[in-house]
XYZ file of C-alpha atoms in Angstrom:
555
model
C 0.000 0.000 0.000
C 2.812 2.365 0.967
C 4.583 1.708 -2.345
C 1.403 2.404 -4.324
C 0.718 5.655 -2.473
C 4.284 6.904 -2.894
C 4.099 6.100 -6.606
C 0.788 7.921 -6.914
C 2.105 11.040 -5.140
C 5.226 11.097 -7.308
C 3.261 10.653 -10.506
C 0.643 13.289 -9.761
C 3.354 15.794 -8.780
C 5.229 15.146 -12.035
C 2.075 15.432 -14.085
C 1.166 18.709 -12.405
C 4.527 20.240 -13.297
C 4.227 19.022 -16.862
C 0.760 20.449 -17.314
C 1.975 23.934 -16.297
C 4.643 23.771 -18.983
C 2.104 22.652 -21.580
C -0.288 25.457 -20.668
C 2.513 28.009 -20.996
C 3.481 26.609 -24.410
C -0.126 26.776 -25.593
C -0.318 30.433 -24.551
C 2.927 31.083 -26.423
C 1.565 29.279 -29.491
C -1.660 31.292 -29.469
C 0.287 34.553 -29.299
C 2.595 33.434 -32.115
C -0.462 32.543 -34.202
C -1.658 36.139 -33.846
C 1.639 37.311 -35.354
C 2.667 39.022 -32.087
C 6.211 37.706 -32.212
C 7.767 40.099 -29.682
C 5.122 39.256 -27.097
C 5.538 35.566 -27.923
C 9.270 35.861 -27.160
C 8.485 36.958 -23.606
C 6.028 34.110 -23.121
C 8.503 31.547 -24.442
C 11.039 32.633 -21.822
C 8.461 31.954 -19.113
C 8.091 28.366 -20.314
C 11.670 27.719 -19.102
C 12.514 25.145 -21.751
C 16.153 25.607 -20.723
C 15.430 23.764 -17.465
C 13.560 20.892 -19.147
C 16.464 18.549 -19.846
C 14.294 16.115 -21.773
C 12.904 18.823 -24.067
C 16.046 20.407 -25.465
C 15.203 19.630 -29.091
C 11.876 21.363 -28.557
C 13.773 24.325 -27.099
C 15.901 24.766 -30.236
C 12.876 24.268 -32.495
C 10.778 26.938 -30.815
C 13.542 29.502 -30.310
C 14.726 28.920 -33.876
C 11.246 29.365 -35.324
C 10.769 32.538 -33.282
C 14.071 34.009 -34.504
C 13.077 33.054 -38.045
C 9.682 34.756 -37.663
C 11.376 37.905 -36.341
C 13.769 37.830 -39.336
C 16.821 37.358 -37.144
C 18.242 34.908 -39.646
C 21.765 34.791 -38.204
C 20.356 33.653 -34.857
C 17.939 31.264 -36.580
C 20.848 29.632 -38.425
C 22.696 29.058 -35.140
C 19.643 27.584 -33.399
C 18.573 25.324 -36.252
C 22.151 24.120 -36.702
C 22.228 23.051 -33.043
C 18.860 21.314 -33.487
C 19.952 19.337 -36.573
C 23.146 18.294 -34.799
C 21.069 17.173 -31.819
C 18.816 14.900 -33.892
C 21.947 13.197 -35.234
C 23.109 12.600 -31.664
C 19.647 11.410 -30.641
C 19.584 8.905 -33.486
C 22.711 7.231 -32.143
C 21.297 6.797 -28.640
C 17.616 6.371 -29.511
C 17.443 2.660 -28.705
C 18.473 3.035 -25.074
C 16.300 6.101 -24.519
C 13.224 4.559 -26.107
C 13.785 1.481 -23.976
C 13.493 3.681 -20.892
C 10.216 5.068 -22.208
C 8.808 1.562 -22.441
C 9.387 1.023 -18.738
C 7.831 4.230 -17.409
C 5.736 6.228 -19.906
C 5.854 8.115 -23.184
C 6.241 11.503 -21.522
C 9.109 10.503 -19.257
C 11.713 10.265 -21.997
C 13.631 12.679 -24.149
C 11.663 14.618 -26.748
C 12.659 13.258 -30.145
C 9.953 14.993 -32.133
C 7.839 13.203 -34.718
C 9.372 12.469 -38.111
C 7.712 15.452 -39.772
C 8.984 17.778 -37.021
C 12.588 16.639 -37.406
C 12.204 16.881 -41.162
C 11.151 20.522 -41.108
C 14.298 21.563 -39.260
C 16.190 21.233 -42.547
C 13.679 23.427 -44.360
C 14.070 26.166 -41.758
C 17.858 25.939 -41.788
C 17.924 26.178 -45.600
C 15.473 29.094 -45.732
C 17.366 30.962 -43.004
C 20.562 30.690 -45.043
C 18.785 31.758 -48.231
C 17.228 34.774 -46.554
C 20.614 35.640 -45.021
C 22.121 35.458 -48.505
C 19.595 37.965 -49.760
C 18.917 40.220 -46.792
C 21.982 39.969 -44.569
C 23.713 42.999 -46.076
C 26.889 40.964 -46.549
C 29.635 41.360 -49.166
C 28.787 39.374 -52.281
C 31.230 36.510 -51.751
C 30.245 36.070 -48.118
C 26.571 36.209 -49.055
C 27.069 33.528 -51.710
C 28.393 31.212 -49.004
C 24.949 31.309 -47.411
C 23.343 30.370 -50.720
C 25.537 27.289 -50.915
C 24.877 26.561 -47.232
C 21.180 26.573 -48.082
C 21.871 24.010 -50.789
C 23.859 21.887 -48.309
C 20.965 21.978 -45.812
C 18.595 20.780 -48.524
C 20.945 17.933 -49.419
C 20.952 17.008 -45.733
C 17.135 17.052 -45.838
C 17.234 14.527 -48.680
C 19.700 12.367 -46.713
C 17.374 12.531 -43.708
C 14.586 10.929 -45.745
C 16.899 8.271 -47.154
C 18.050 7.346 -43.652
C 14.465 7.349 -42.398
C 13.335 4.955 -45.118
C 16.245 2.626 -44.409
C 15.408 2.682 -40.720
C 11.745 1.821 -41.334
C 12.385 -0.749 -44.020
C 10.693 1.479 -46.582
C 7.316 1.056 -44.857
C 6.758 4.644 -43.771
C 4.413 6.696 -45.940
C 6.358 9.872 -45.215
C 8.959 8.875 -47.786
C 9.810 12.401 -48.856
C 8.265 15.832 -49.000
C 7.204 17.574 -52.203
C 8.312 20.873 -50.665
C 11.806 19.466 -50.072
C 12.169 18.727 -53.780
C 10.744 22.048 -54.964
C 12.615 24.306 -52.520
C 15.831 22.481 -53.408
C 15.031 23.035 -57.072
C 14.589 26.747 -56.472
C 17.880 27.055 -54.577
C 19.783 25.212 -57.291
C 18.238 27.526 -59.877
C 19.411 30.513 -57.855
C 23.083 29.622 -58.348
C 22.697 30.104 -62.103
C 25.163 27.267 -62.794
C 24.168 24.936 -65.620
C 24.965 21.810 -63.598
C 22.669 23.061 -60.849
C 19.920 23.742 -63.387
C 20.195 20.102 -64.441
C 19.715 19.112 -60.808
C 16.727 21.454 -60.540
C 15.074 19.806 -63.511
C 15.407 16.372 -61.929
C 14.097 17.686 -58.599
C 10.958 19.077 -60.245
C 10.420 15.743 -61.988
C 10.754 13.987 -58.629
C 8.269 16.419 -57.089
C 5.751 15.765 -59.874
C 6.063 12.013 -59.360
C 5.620 12.424 -55.597
C 2.516 14.514 -56.173
C 1.091 11.665 -58.261
C 2.084 8.811 -55.950
C 2.069 10.101 -52.357
C 0.105 13.338 -52.789
C -3.309 11.632 -53.180
C -3.044 10.266 -49.638
C -3.591 13.824 -48.320
C -7.140 15.296 -48.293
C -6.000 18.646 -49.698
C -4.837 16.859 -52.853
C -7.514 14.172 -53.122
C -11.145 14.009 -52.012
C -10.794 10.211 -51.701
C -7.574 10.372 -49.685
C -8.637 7.841 -47.026
C -9.462 5.133 -49.597
C -6.309 5.882 -51.560
C -4.131 5.654 -48.455
C -5.708 2.346 -47.452
C -4.944 0.874 -50.876
C -1.519 2.503 -50.948
C -0.342 0.606 -47.872
C -2.121 -2.681 -48.503
C -0.012 -5.772 -47.713
C 2.577 -3.526 -46.071
C 3.945 -2.299 -49.409
C 3.992 1.147 -51.009
C 1.805 0.533 -54.067
C 0.619 3.723 -55.829
C -2.210 3.359 -58.335
C -4.629 5.480 -60.350
C -7.634 4.254 -58.375
C -9.412 6.280 -55.686
C -8.120 9.563 -57.100
C -10.284 12.642 -57.331
C -7.960 15.600 -57.660
C -8.784 18.943 -56.085
C -8.302 22.335 -57.727
C -5.259 22.713 -55.466
C -3.716 19.598 -57.033
C -4.345 20.944 -60.518
C -2.641 24.231 -59.666
C 0.413 22.506 -58.189
C 0.685 20.188 -61.180
C 0.535 23.155 -63.559
C 3.342 24.880 -61.661
C 5.554 21.776 -61.777
C 4.650 21.143 -65.433
C 5.819 24.646 -66.384
C 9.078 24.169 -64.451
C 9.797 20.803 -66.097
C 9.003 21.979 -69.620
C 10.750 25.339 -69.191
C 14.019 23.832 -67.970
C 13.879 21.043 -70.540
C 13.610 23.663 -73.309
C 16.694 25.412 -71.915
C 18.796 22.328 -71.176
C 17.593 19.392 -73.276
C 15.165 20.578 -75.934
C 15.742 17.417 -77.985
C 14.251 15.360 -75.125
C 10.887 17.167 -75.231
C 8.992 14.340 -77.037
C 10.120 11.934 -74.336
C 9.057 14.361 -71.588
C 5.603 14.766 -73.121
C 5.157 11.008 -73.206
C 6.577 10.385 -69.743
C 4.446 12.961 -67.927
C 1.395 13.141 -70.146
C 1.919 16.766 -71.136
C 0.744 17.994 -74.534
C 2.110 20.311 -77.216
C -0.095 23.189 -76.048
C 1.785 23.060 -72.715
C 5.046 23.474 -74.595
C 3.692 26.442 -76.574
C 2.589 28.075 -73.331
C 5.949 27.432 -71.643
C 7.793 29.058 -74.536
C 6.001 32.337 -73.840
C 7.202 32.377 -70.227
C 10.478 34.005 -69.262
C 12.804 32.205 -66.815
C 11.761 33.080 -63.277
C 13.877 35.383 -61.134
C 11.663 35.687 -58.036
C 10.443 32.974 -55.649
C 7.488 33.500 -53.314
C 6.954 31.159 -50.345
C 3.896 31.309 -48.112
C 3.962 29.638 -44.694
C 0.251 29.364 -44.090
C -1.496 29.173 -40.735
C -0.358 27.391 -37.595
C -0.351 23.646 -37.138
C -2.989 22.288 -34.720
C -1.478 21.341 -31.369
C -1.153 17.661 -30.509
C -3.811 16.336 -28.139
C -4.289 13.103 -26.240
C -6.673 10.566 -27.752
C -8.158 8.147 -25.220
C -7.766 4.466 -26.002
C -9.931 1.925 -24.179
C -8.812 -1.532 -25.113
C -9.573 -5.026 -23.855
C -6.739 -7.426 -23.183
C -7.817 -9.638 -26.077
C -8.079 -6.644 -28.410
C -4.609 -5.554 -27.372
C -3.251 -9.021 -28.050
C -4.873 -9.153 -31.473
C -3.072 -5.970 -32.532
C 0.293 -7.637 -32.175
C 1.816 -9.622 -35.036
C 4.200 -11.336 -32.633
C 2.792 -14.610 -31.131
C 4.996 -14.250 -28.036
C 3.692 -10.734 -27.387
C 0.100 -11.916 -27.812
C 0.678 -14.756 -25.366
C 2.322 -12.437 -22.860
C -0.571 -9.973 -22.969
C -3.182 -12.689 -22.510
C -1.201 -14.246 -19.687
C -1.116 -10.916 -17.872
C -4.812 -10.415 -18.458
C -5.798 -13.919 -17.516
C -3.849 -15.497 -14.703
C -3.146 -12.470 -12.535
C -6.514 -10.763 -12.902
C -8.361 -14.041 -12.361
C -6.530 -14.584 -9.086
C -7.424 -11.041 -8.043
C -11.097 -11.607 -8.854
C -11.322 -14.932 -7.040
C -9.234 -14.297 -3.944
C -9.906 -10.612 -3.283
C -13.395 -9.898 -4.489
C -14.814 -13.058 -2.966
C -16.086 -14.533 -6.217
C -14.498 -17.907 -5.519
C -15.483 -20.720 -3.139
C -15.717 -20.039 0.583
C -13.823 -23.203 1.524
C -10.392 -24.214 0.275
C -11.498 -27.859 0.086
C -13.805 -27.014 -2.808
C -10.941 -27.303 -5.264
C -13.076 -28.102 -8.293
C -15.291 -25.055 -7.808
C -12.267 -22.839 -7.151
C -10.549 -23.875 -10.395
C -13.763 -23.552 -12.381
C -14.446 -20.056 -11.023
C -10.846 -18.963 -11.540
C -10.834 -20.197 -15.156
C -14.139 -18.486 -15.860
C -12.762 -15.233 -14.495
C -9.623 -15.679 -16.609
C -11.813 -15.725 -19.724
C -13.659 -12.614 -18.561
C -10.386 -10.890 -17.727
C -9.285 -11.046 -21.346
C -12.110 -8.618 -22.062
C -11.279 -6.279 -19.172
C -10.458 -2.835 -20.536
C -7.376 -0.784 -19.837
C -7.192 2.918 -20.588
C -4.396 5.134 -21.833
C -3.765 7.946 -24.310
C -1.879 8.323 -27.559
C -1.063 11.645 -29.281
C -2.940 12.813 -32.351
C -3.375 16.003 -34.354
C -6.969 17.231 -34.732
C -8.320 17.734 -38.220
C -7.722 21.133 -39.758
C -9.430 22.605 -42.770
C -8.281 21.359 -46.148
C -6.170 23.688 -48.235
C -8.105 25.833 -50.689
C -6.941 28.082 -53.505
C -4.862 31.068 -52.453
C -3.541 33.632 -54.888
C -0.395 35.692 -55.163
C -1.166 39.202 -56.351
C 1.721 41.532 -57.250
C 1.203 45.167 -58.242
C 3.627 47.811 -59.405
C 4.300 50.836 -57.218
C 1.675 52.785 -59.183
C -1.025 50.152 -58.547
C -0.990 48.253 -61.854
C -1.311 44.457 -61.713
C 2.008 42.848 -62.588
C 1.194 39.260 -61.609
C -1.755 37.130 -60.505
C -1.227 33.400 -60.055
C -2.179 30.570 -57.714
C 0.052 30.041 -54.731
C 0.705 26.345 -55.322
C 0.446 23.991 -52.345
C 3.674 22.079 -51.823
C 3.238 20.518 -48.411
C 0.042 20.105 -46.332
C 2.150 19.947 -43.166
C -0.777 19.394 -40.780
C -2.102 16.492 -42.852
C 1.380 14.985 -43.010
C 1.561 15.241 -39.222
C -1.814 13.530 -38.824
C -0.778 10.746 -41.172
C 2.579 10.266 -39.464
C 1.084 9.997 -35.965
C -1.669 7.689 -37.206
C 0.949 5.491 -38.841
C 2.860 5.298 -35.584
C -0.266 4.741 -33.468
C -0.422 0.976 -34.084
C 3.077 0.455 -32.709
C 2.426 2.964 -29.948
C -0.817 1.246 -28.837
C 0.933 -2.121 -28.563
C 3.938 -0.655 -26.730
C 1.804 1.424 -24.382
C -0.859 -1.243 -23.921
C 1.646 -3.893 -22.867
C 3.287 -1.426 -20.497
C -0.063 -0.448 -18.957
C -1.091 -4.081 -18.622
C 2.160 -4.777 -16.780
C 1.502 -1.864 -14.441
C -1.982 -3.177 -13.696
C -0.564 -6.616 -13.042
C 1.971 -5.193 -10.588
C -0.754 -3.181 -8.860
C -2.950 -6.274 -8.559
C -0.123 -8.337 -7.087
C 0.681 -5.533 -4.613
C -2.984 -5.244 -3.580
C -3.196 -8.982 -3.156
C -0.061 -8.988 -1.005
C -1.564 -6.265 1.179
C -4.732 -8.319 1.595
C -2.765 -11.429 2.610
C -0.623 -9.445 5.026
C -3.564 -7.847 6.820
C -5.577 -11.052 6.893
C -2.690 -13.062 8.331
C -2.517 -10.726 11.320
C -6.062 -11.626 12.312
C -7.588 -8.411 10.996
C -11.160 -8.443 9.850
C -11.245 -9.999 6.373
C -13.664 -7.335 5.197
C -11.202 -4.538 6.049
C -8.363 -6.510 4.466
C -10.323 -6.745 1.219
C -11.334 -3.099 1.460
C -7.704 -2.032 1.914
C -6.632 -4.210 -1.011
C -9.267 -2.755 -3.314
C -8.427 0.786 -2.157
C -4.772 0.102 -2.861
C -5.553 -1.111 -6.369
C -7.862 1.819 -7.117
C -5.181 4.274 -5.954
C -2.618 2.557 -8.152
C -4.916 2.669 -11.199
C -5.318 6.419 -10.749
C -1.557 6.738 -10.715
C -1.298 4.573 -13.831
C -3.882 6.698 -15.618
C -1.938 9.839 -14.686
C 1.338 8.453 -16.041
C -0.219 7.238 -19.256
C -1.430 10.526 -20.618
C -0.160 11.115 -24.129
C 3.121 12.856 -24.807
C 1.736 15.957 -26.531
C 4.995 17.873 -26.687
C 5.299 19.245 -30.187
C 6.820 21.961 -32.330
C 3.866 24.224 -31.661
C 4.555 26.974 -34.212
C 4.987 24.981 -37.411
C 2.827 26.211 -40.309
C -0.075 24.012 -41.325
C 0.890 24.290 -45.012
C 3.704 25.479 -47.276
C 2.962 27.090 -50.634
C 5.377 28.214 -53.336
C 5.348 29.824 -56.727
C 7.817 31.821 -58.811
C 7.719 34.428 -61.546
C 9.709 36.630 -63.892
C 9.484 40.248 -62.787
C 11.380 43.258 -64.145
C 13.565 45.117 -61.648
C 11.560 47.539 -59.545
C 9.328 48.119 -56.522
C 6.181 46.050 -56.003
C 3.322 45.565 -53.537
C 2.526 41.947 -52.678
C -0.870 40.678 -51.485
C -2.516 37.391 -50.616
C -5.850 36.772 -52.331
C -8.511 34.247 -51.385
C -10.638 32.302 -53.843
C -13.543 34.199 -55.373
C -15.840 34.002 -58.376
C -14.507 32.608 -61.668
C -11.313 31.356 -60.068
C -9.909 34.841 -59.522
C -8.695 36.325 -56.237
C -11.193 38.029 -53.974
C -10.343 39.816 -50.731
C -6.708 40.899 -50.651
C -4.446 40.799 -47.612
C -1.406 43.098 -47.988
C 1.897 41.331 -47.323
C 4.279 44.219 -47.889
C 6.582 45.789 -50.450
C 9.447 44.111 -52.278
C 12.353 45.239 -54.399
C 13.463 43.113 -57.328
C 17.080 43.780 -58.266
C 18.633 43.343 -61.681
C 20.471 40.093 -62.466
C 19.709 38.523 -59.065
C 17.281 35.773 -58.160
C 15.300 36.844 -55.096
C 13.242 34.907 -52.558
C 10.450 36.362 -50.465
C 8.959 34.349 -47.625
C 5.687 35.304 -45.978
C 4.810 33.903 -42.597
C 1.057 34.263 -42.081
C 0.332 32.359 -38.838
C -3.411 32.945 -38.886
C -5.711 32.873 -41.911
């Protein structure tokens, strides 16, 4: 009893401290989402991530994103560099740390971040370097170093995905990110070197293929995403098909952007290969005619749209038999059922008085115990796993650029490259099966230990001549107290990179040198932009490729 109470006190104290940190982070996130970055900086300091030894990756993520939002790109580079170095170190020690999580709970271990969160560190590092190249006020040669550092960060992003697929045996759906391919293509274009243009062309081809194979598993790209995803992962293999595809207008716009990039660069680099390109991608001659009228782009526009929904805990109520059936491993299934059967049956018979009143009635005792063992396999245990709530699907957004005297210079869709929130939902859902088994077995073990402890308390009190009723009462009270402690420890680990955008959009254009006003337009009648949201002024210089990134945390 004493052990159970001490455990309960410790657990509830730890949970209380954790909840304060989560509440502070949510307040910080809400302020960030309003675009009040200076105020958000003060709130982030109050969270005291520095003192949370198991949340250091989260610390670098949040401080890096805040520096990035405040356009302190030099500081952002430093913070994101530390974060990417940390995930390398975490990878090397992940087995031992994750083993510790199995023994206690999901929230007790080091914050590794979900796959999509680690992935987006490389995007932020690359964009910080690119913005530093353009806006850092550095001498030309020093500035160019940042451009090539951006390219190196994007190569590291590609390596991250390769390593991730090797580590998962190629079973993870998050195989790559369309945005990773397209942003890398844009950076390679910015160098102006022919070899880099060749790389850009291949990256845009890869992005187009990803949009066709993986893209339909996201609701923003496909109205039948759930059916497509189910078929995509059937038999544990990645098997893209043309079934269950109903493309959205957003998909069409992104395909048109990538089509123009592929055709445009092919005309510049390998015009003789155009017939092959048309056949390979299903483009037609009218697309080529259109591409020929377009000048090579010199300006890139990136929109970081909205704020990702915060992770929440999803309650799982699962019977022992249901938990066992989730496992593909016969030994694990047997272990779960053994925990659920033998121990809980003994508890039911000996403590709750459901067995025979006399020890001589062996046949009745065994019969009752076995019956309770069958019932125990249906006894439910409760715990939580993290999930990301649904957010609205991406709709058409428009880039509107006007000259300084108010004339329209450019109107085009802001193509969706990465529905980050939907990727996060998919990634957590993909991991949930493994997490339910891991957590369920751990919770079952905790219940078994609590039952054994309660039973020992009952035997101890009863052997001293105490009233059997009070012995049973104390045993049940001990078990109930322990279950409350178990429930407290098994709340989901909802730590997350709270300020990630819910979507990334990108487009580019050819603009003459000059001053321009940039706005964000929403969808209106006849597929033209409606209400405009001013995003600021830009200056396009001569003979330089420019990038402009707009962080709009709330739409």
